[in-house]
Short mmCIF file of C-alpha atoms and ligand atoms in Angstrom, two decimals:
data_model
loop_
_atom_site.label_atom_id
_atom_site.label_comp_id
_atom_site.label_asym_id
_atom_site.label_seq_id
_atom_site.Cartn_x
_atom_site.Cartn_y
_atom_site.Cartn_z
CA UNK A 1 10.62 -23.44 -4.69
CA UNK A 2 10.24 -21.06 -7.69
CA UNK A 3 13.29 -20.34 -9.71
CA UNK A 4 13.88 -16.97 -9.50
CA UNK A 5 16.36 -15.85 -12.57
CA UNK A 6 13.95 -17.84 -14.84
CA UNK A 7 11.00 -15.87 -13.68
CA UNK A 8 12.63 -12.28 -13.90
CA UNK A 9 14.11 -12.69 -17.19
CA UNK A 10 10.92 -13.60 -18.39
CA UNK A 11 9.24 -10.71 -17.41
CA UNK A 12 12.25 -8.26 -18.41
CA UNK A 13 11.26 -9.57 -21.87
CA UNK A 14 8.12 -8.48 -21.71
CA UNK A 15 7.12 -5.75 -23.92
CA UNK A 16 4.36 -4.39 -21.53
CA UNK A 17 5.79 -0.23 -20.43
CA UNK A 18 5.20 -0.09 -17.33
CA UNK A 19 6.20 3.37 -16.73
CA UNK A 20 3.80 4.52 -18.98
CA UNK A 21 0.92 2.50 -17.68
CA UNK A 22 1.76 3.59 -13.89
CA UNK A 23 2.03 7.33 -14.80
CA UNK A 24 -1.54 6.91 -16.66
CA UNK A 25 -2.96 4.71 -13.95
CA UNK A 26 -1.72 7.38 -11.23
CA UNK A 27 -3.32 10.29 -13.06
CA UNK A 28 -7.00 8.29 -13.19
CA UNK A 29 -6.38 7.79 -9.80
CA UNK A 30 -5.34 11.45 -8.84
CA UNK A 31 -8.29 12.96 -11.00
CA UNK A 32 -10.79 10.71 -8.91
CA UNK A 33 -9.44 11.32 -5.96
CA UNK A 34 -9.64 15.00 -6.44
CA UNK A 35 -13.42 15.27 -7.22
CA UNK A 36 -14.30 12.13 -4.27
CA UNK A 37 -14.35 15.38 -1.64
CA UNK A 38 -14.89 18.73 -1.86
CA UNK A 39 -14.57 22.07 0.14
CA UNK A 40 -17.28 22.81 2.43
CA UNK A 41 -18.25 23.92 6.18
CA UNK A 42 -15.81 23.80 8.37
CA UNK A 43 -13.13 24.58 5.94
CA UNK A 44 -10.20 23.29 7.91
CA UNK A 45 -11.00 19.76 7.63
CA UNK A 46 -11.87 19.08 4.30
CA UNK A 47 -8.48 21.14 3.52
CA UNK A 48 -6.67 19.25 6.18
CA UNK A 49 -7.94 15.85 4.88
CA UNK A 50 -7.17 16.79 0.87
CA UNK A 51 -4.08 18.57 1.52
CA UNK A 52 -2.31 14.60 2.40
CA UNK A 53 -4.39 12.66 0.32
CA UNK A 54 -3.89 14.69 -2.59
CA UNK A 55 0.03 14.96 -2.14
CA UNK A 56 1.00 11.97 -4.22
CA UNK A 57 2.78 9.10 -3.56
CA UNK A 58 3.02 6.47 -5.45
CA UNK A 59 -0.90 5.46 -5.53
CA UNK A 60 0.42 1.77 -5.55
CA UNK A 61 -2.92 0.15 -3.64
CA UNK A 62 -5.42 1.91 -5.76
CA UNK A 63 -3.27 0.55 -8.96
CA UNK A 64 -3.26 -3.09 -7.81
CA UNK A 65 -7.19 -3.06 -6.86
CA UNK A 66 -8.15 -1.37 -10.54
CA UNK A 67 -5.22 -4.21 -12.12
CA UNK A 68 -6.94 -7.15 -10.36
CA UNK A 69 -10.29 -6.06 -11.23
CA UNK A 70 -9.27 -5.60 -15.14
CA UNK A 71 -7.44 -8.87 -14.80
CA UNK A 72 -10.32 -10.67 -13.14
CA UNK A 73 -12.33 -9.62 -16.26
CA UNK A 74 -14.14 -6.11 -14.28
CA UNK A 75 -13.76 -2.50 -15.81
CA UNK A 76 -11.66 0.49 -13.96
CA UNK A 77 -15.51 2.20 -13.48
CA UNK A 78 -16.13 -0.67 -10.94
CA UNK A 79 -13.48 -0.35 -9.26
CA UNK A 80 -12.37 3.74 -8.82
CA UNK A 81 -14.41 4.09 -5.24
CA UNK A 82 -12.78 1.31 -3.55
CA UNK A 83 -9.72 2.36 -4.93
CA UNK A 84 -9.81 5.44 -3.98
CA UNK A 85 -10.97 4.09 -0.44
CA UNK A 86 -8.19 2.17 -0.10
CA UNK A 87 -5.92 5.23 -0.72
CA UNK A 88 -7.86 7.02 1.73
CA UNK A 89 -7.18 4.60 4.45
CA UNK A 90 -3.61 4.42 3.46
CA UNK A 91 -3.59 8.12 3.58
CA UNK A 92 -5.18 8.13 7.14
CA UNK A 93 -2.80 5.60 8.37
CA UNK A 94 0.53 7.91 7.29
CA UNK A 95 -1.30 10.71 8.77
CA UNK A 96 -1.33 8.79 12.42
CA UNK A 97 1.33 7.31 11.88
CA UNK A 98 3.54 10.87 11.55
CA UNK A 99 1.79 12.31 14.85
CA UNK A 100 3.99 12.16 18.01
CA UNK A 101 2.14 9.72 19.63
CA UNK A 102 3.35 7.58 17.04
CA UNK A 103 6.41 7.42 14.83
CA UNK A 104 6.61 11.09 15.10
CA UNK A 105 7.55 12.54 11.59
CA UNK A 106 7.72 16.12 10.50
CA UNK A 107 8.08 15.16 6.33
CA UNK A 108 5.85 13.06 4.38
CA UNK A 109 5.85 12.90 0.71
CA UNK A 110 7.97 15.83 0.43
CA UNK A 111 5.46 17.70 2.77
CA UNK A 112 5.68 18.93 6.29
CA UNK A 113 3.57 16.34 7.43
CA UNK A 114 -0.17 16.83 8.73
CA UNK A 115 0.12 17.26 12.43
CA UNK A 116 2.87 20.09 11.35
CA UNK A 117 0.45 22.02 9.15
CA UNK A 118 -2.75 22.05 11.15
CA UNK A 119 -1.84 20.74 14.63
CA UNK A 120 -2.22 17.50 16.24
CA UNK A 121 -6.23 17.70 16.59
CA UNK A 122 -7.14 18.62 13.14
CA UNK A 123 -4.81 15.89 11.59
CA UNK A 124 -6.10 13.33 14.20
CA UNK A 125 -9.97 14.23 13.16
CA UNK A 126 -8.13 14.52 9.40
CA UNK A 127 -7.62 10.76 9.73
CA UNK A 128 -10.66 9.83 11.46
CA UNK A 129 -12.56 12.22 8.30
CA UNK A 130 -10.88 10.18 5.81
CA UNK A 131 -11.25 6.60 7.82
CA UNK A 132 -15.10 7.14 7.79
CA UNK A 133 -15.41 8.47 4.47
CA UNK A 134 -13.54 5.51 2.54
CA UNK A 135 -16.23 3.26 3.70
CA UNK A 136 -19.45 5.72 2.68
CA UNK A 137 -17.52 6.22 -0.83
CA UNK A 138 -17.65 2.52 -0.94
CA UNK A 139 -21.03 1.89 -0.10
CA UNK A 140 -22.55 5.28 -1.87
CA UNK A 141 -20.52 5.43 -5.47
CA UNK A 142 -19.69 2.05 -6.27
CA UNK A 143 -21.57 1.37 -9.48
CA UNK A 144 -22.40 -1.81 -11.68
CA UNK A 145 -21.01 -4.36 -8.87
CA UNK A 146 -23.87 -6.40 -7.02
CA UNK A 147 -24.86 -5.40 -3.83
CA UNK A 148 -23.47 -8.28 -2.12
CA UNK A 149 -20.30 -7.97 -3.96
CA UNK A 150 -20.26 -4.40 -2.57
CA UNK A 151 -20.91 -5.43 1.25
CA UNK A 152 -17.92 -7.85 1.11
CA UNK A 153 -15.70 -5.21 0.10
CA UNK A 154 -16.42 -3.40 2.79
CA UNK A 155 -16.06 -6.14 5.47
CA UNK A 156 -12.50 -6.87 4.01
CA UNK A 157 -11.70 -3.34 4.16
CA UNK A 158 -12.97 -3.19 8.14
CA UNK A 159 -11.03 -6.36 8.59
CA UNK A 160 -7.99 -4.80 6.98
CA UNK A 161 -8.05 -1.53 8.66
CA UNK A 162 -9.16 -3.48 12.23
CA UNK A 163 -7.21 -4.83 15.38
CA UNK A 164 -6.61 -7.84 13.41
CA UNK A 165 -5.02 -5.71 10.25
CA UNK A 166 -3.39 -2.21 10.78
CA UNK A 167 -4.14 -1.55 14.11
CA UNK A 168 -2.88 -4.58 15.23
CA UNK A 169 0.40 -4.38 13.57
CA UNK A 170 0.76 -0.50 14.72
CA UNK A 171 0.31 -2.00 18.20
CA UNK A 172 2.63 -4.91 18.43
CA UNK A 173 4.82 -2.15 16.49
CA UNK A 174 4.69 0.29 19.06
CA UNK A 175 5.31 -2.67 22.14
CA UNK A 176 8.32 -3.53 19.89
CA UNK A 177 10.18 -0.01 20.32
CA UNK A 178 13.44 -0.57 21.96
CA UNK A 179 13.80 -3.88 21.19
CA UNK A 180 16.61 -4.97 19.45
CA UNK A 181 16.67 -8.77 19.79
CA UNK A 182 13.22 -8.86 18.24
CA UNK A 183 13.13 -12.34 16.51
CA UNK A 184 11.87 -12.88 12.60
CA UNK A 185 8.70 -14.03 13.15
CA UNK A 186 7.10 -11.47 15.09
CA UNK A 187 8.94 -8.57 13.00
CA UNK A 188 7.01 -10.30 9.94
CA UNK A 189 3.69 -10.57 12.22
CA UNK A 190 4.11 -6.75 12.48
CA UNK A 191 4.47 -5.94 8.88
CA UNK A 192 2.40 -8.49 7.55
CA UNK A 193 -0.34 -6.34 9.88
CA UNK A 194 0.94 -2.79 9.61
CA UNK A 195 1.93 -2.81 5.51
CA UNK A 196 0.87 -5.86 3.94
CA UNK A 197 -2.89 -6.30 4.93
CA UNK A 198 -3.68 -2.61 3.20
CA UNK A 199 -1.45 -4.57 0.16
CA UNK A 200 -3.58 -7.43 0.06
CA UNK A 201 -7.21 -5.97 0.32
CA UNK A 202 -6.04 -3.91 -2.60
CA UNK A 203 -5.88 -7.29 -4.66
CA UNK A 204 -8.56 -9.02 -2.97
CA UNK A 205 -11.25 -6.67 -3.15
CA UNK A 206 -10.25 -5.91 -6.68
CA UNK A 207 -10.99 -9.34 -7.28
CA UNK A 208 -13.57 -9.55 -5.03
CA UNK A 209 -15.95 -6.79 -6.96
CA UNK A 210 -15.75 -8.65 -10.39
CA UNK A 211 -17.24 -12.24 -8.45
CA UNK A 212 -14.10 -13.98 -9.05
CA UNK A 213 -13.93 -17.60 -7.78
CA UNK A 214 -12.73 -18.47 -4.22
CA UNK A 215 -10.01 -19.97 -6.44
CA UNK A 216 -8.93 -17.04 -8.30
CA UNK A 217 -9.49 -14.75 -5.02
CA UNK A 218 -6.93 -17.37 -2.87
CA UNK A 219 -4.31 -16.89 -5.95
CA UNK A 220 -4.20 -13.87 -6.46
CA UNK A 221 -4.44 -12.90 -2.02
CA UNK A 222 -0.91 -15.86 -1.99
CA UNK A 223 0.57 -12.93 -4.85
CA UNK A 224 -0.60 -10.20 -2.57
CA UNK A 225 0.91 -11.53 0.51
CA UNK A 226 3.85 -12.25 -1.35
CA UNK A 227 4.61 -8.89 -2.52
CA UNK A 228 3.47 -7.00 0.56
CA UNK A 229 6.27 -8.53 2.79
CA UNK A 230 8.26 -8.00 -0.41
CA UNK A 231 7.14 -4.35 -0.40
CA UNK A 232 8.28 -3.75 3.30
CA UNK A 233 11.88 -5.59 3.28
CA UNK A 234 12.72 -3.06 0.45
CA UNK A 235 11.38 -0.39 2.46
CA UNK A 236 13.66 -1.44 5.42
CA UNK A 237 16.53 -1.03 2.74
CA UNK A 238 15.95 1.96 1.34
CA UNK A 239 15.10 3.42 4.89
CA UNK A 240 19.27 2.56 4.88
CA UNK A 241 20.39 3.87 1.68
CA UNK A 242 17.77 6.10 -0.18
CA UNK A 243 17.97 10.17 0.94
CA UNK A 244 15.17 12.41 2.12
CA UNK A 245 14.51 13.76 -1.25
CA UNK A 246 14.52 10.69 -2.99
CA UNK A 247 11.65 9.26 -0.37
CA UNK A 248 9.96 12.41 0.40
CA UNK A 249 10.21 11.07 3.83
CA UNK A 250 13.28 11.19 6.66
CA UNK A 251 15.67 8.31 5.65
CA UNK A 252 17.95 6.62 8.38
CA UNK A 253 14.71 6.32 11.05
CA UNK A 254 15.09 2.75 12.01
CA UNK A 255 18.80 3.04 12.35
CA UNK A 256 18.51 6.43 14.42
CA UNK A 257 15.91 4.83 16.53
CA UNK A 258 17.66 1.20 16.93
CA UNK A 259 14.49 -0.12 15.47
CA UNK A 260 14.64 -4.16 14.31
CA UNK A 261 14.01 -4.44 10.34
CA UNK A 262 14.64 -6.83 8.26
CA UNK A 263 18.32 -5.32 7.30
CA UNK A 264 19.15 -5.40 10.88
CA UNK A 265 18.70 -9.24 11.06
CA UNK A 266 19.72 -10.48 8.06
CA UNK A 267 21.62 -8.17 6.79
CA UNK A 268 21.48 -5.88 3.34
CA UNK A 269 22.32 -8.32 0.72
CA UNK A 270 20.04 -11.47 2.53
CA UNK A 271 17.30 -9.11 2.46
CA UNK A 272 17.16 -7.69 -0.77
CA UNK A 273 17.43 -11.59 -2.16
CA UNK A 274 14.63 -12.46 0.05
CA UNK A 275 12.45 -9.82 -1.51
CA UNK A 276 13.43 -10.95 -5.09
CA UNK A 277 12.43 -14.70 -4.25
CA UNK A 278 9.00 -13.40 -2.47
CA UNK A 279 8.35 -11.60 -6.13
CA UNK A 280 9.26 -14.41 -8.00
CA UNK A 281 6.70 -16.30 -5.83
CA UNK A 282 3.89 -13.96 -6.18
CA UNK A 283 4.77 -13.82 -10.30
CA UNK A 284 4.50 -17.52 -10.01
CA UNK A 285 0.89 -17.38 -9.09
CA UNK A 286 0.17 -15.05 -11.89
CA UNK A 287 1.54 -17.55 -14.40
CA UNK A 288 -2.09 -18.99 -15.54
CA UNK A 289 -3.86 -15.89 -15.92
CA UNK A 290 -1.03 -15.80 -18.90
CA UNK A 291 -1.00 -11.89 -20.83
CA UNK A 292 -3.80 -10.39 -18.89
CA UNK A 293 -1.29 -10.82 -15.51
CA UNK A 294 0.86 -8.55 -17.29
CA UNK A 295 0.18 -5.03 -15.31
CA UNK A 296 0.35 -7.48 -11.95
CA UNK A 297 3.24 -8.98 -12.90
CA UNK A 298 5.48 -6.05 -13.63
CA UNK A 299 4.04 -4.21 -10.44
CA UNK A 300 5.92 -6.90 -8.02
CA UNK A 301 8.70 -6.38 -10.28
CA UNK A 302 8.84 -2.70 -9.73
CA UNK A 303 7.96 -3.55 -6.19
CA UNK A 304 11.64 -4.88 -5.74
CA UNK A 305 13.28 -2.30 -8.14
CA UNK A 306 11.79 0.88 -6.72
CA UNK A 307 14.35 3.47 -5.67
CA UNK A 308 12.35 5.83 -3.54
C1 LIG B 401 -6.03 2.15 10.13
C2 LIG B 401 -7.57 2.79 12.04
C3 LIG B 401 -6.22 2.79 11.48
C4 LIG B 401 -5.22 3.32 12.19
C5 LIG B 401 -3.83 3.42 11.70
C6 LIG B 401 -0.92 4.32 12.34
C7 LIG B 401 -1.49 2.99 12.00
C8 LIG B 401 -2.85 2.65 12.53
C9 LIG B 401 -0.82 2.11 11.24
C10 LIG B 401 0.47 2.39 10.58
C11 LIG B 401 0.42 1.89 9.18
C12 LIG B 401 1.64 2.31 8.40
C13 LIG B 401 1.95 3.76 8.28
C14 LIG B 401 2.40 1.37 7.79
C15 LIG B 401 3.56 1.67 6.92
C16 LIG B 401 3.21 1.29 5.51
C17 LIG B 401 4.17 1.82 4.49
C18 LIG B 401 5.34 1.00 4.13
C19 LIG B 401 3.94 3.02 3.94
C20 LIG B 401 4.67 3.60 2.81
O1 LIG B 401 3.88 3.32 1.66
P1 LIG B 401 4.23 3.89 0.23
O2 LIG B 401 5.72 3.77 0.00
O3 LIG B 401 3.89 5.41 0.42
O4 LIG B 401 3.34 3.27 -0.76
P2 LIG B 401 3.32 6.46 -0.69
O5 LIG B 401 3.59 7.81 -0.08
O6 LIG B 401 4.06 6.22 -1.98
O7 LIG B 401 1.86 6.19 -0.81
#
């Protein structure tokens, strides 16, 4: 079991700013996505898929791909498509995920969501645009990687986006609804599906593109696992005690909708230390990649401090 106090304090005296490198990592990110598609015939799609994936959000899975590349010795160049694939397919997911069928949302990122814009067909085919195009992106602009590098990246990201990834989770999700006595272990088989597969094909296939070892690629997947569950436990929280504004979402869902999260089981305080000792895991498998897991390491960090 990892110490956690010893692990935090550490990294709290770490010099690294990573506001600064977030905020400069976002706009690379934002500037690539924007030129990745363009306007053209028929209108309404191309609009319908840029007006979600350009309305921010926190670009967190595109970040952790281009900081495991960098750390596993790759450049940002070699990494931008399948980053901004993987925010694509995170991007198509919310967009689904809003519609009625679903979770049924009318805000997202402090937009009326998709669906309320251009109507439930265009942001289905919206999705289904941005689904397809992550993977031609991939395969079409990815430069300086070998080819076989290239073609494993985009099995992981099938995998991840698959019945045994998102889908799955979504679906187990949606067969959960209404059930309150839903026990730990399949609540985690849900998220570990639904949020924290996305999460750790971000690492992977940043490690993935530079030909890291199946050493380095199990590490740094253990981190990634670590800090996806992490990830979703503080979403459950601040679901509870973040506003609308502050998530550019509607707060109070799972509690309106009698949903099981991890706050409903264990409680507030349990939860929010069960997300600090998953960090101080995934920090703890960062520890022999020494300065260069700097970017990595304060990401789970923020993971746990986030407020929105
Ligand atoms: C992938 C084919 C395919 C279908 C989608 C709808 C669906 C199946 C899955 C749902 C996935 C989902 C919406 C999971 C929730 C993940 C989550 C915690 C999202 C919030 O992520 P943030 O906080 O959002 O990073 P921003 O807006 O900052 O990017």
């Amino acid at each position: 079991m990892v110490e956690t106090e010893e692990i935090l304090t550490e990294t709290e005296q770490s010099t690294f700013n990573l506001k600064s490198y977030l905020q400069q990592r976002k706009a690379l990110v934002e500037q690539a996505l924007d030129r990745s598609i363009s306007i053209t015939r028929p209108a309404t799609i191309y609009e319908a898929m840029r007006y979600s994936l350009l309305a921010g959000g926190k670009r967190l899975r595109p970040i952790l791909c281009l900081a495991t590349c960098e750390l596993a010795g790759g450049t940002i160049e070699m990494a931008m498509p399948t980053a901004c694939a993987l925010e694509m397919i995170h991007t198509m997911s919310l967009i689904h995920d809003d519609l009625p069928a679903m979770d049924d949302d009318d805000y997202r990122r402090g937009k009326p969501t998709n669906h309320k814009v251009y109507g439930e067909d265009i942001a289905i085919l919206a999705g289904d645009g941005l689904l397809a195009y992550a993977f031609e992106h991939v395969a079409l602009t990815t430069k300086n990687v070998a080819p076989e590098k290239i073609l494993q990246v985009i099995a992981c990201l099938g995998r991840t986006v698959g019945a045994a990834g998102l889908v799955g989770g979504q679906v187990l999700d949606l067969e959960s609804e209404g059930k309150t006595d839903l026990d730990a272990e399949t609540l985690t088989f849900i998220h570990t599906h639904k949020t924290g597969a996305l999460l750790r094909a971000s690492v992977e296939s940043g490690a993935i593109l530079t030909g890291a070892s199946q050493t380095d690629i199990a590490r740094l997947t253990s981190y990634a696992q670590n800090i996806g569950l992490a990830f979703q436990i503080i979403d459950d929280i601040l679901d509870i005690t973040a506003t609308n504004e502050q998530l550019g979402k509607t707060a109070g869902k799972d509690i309106r909708a009698q949903k099981a999260t991890y706050p409903s089981l264990w409680g507030l305080e349990k939860s929010q230390a069960q997300a600090r000792q998953l960090v101080a895991e995934a920090i703890a498998q960062l520890k022999i990649y020494g300065d260069r897991a700097k970017p990595l390491t304060a990401i789970a960090e923020f993971i746990v401090t986030r407020d929105r």
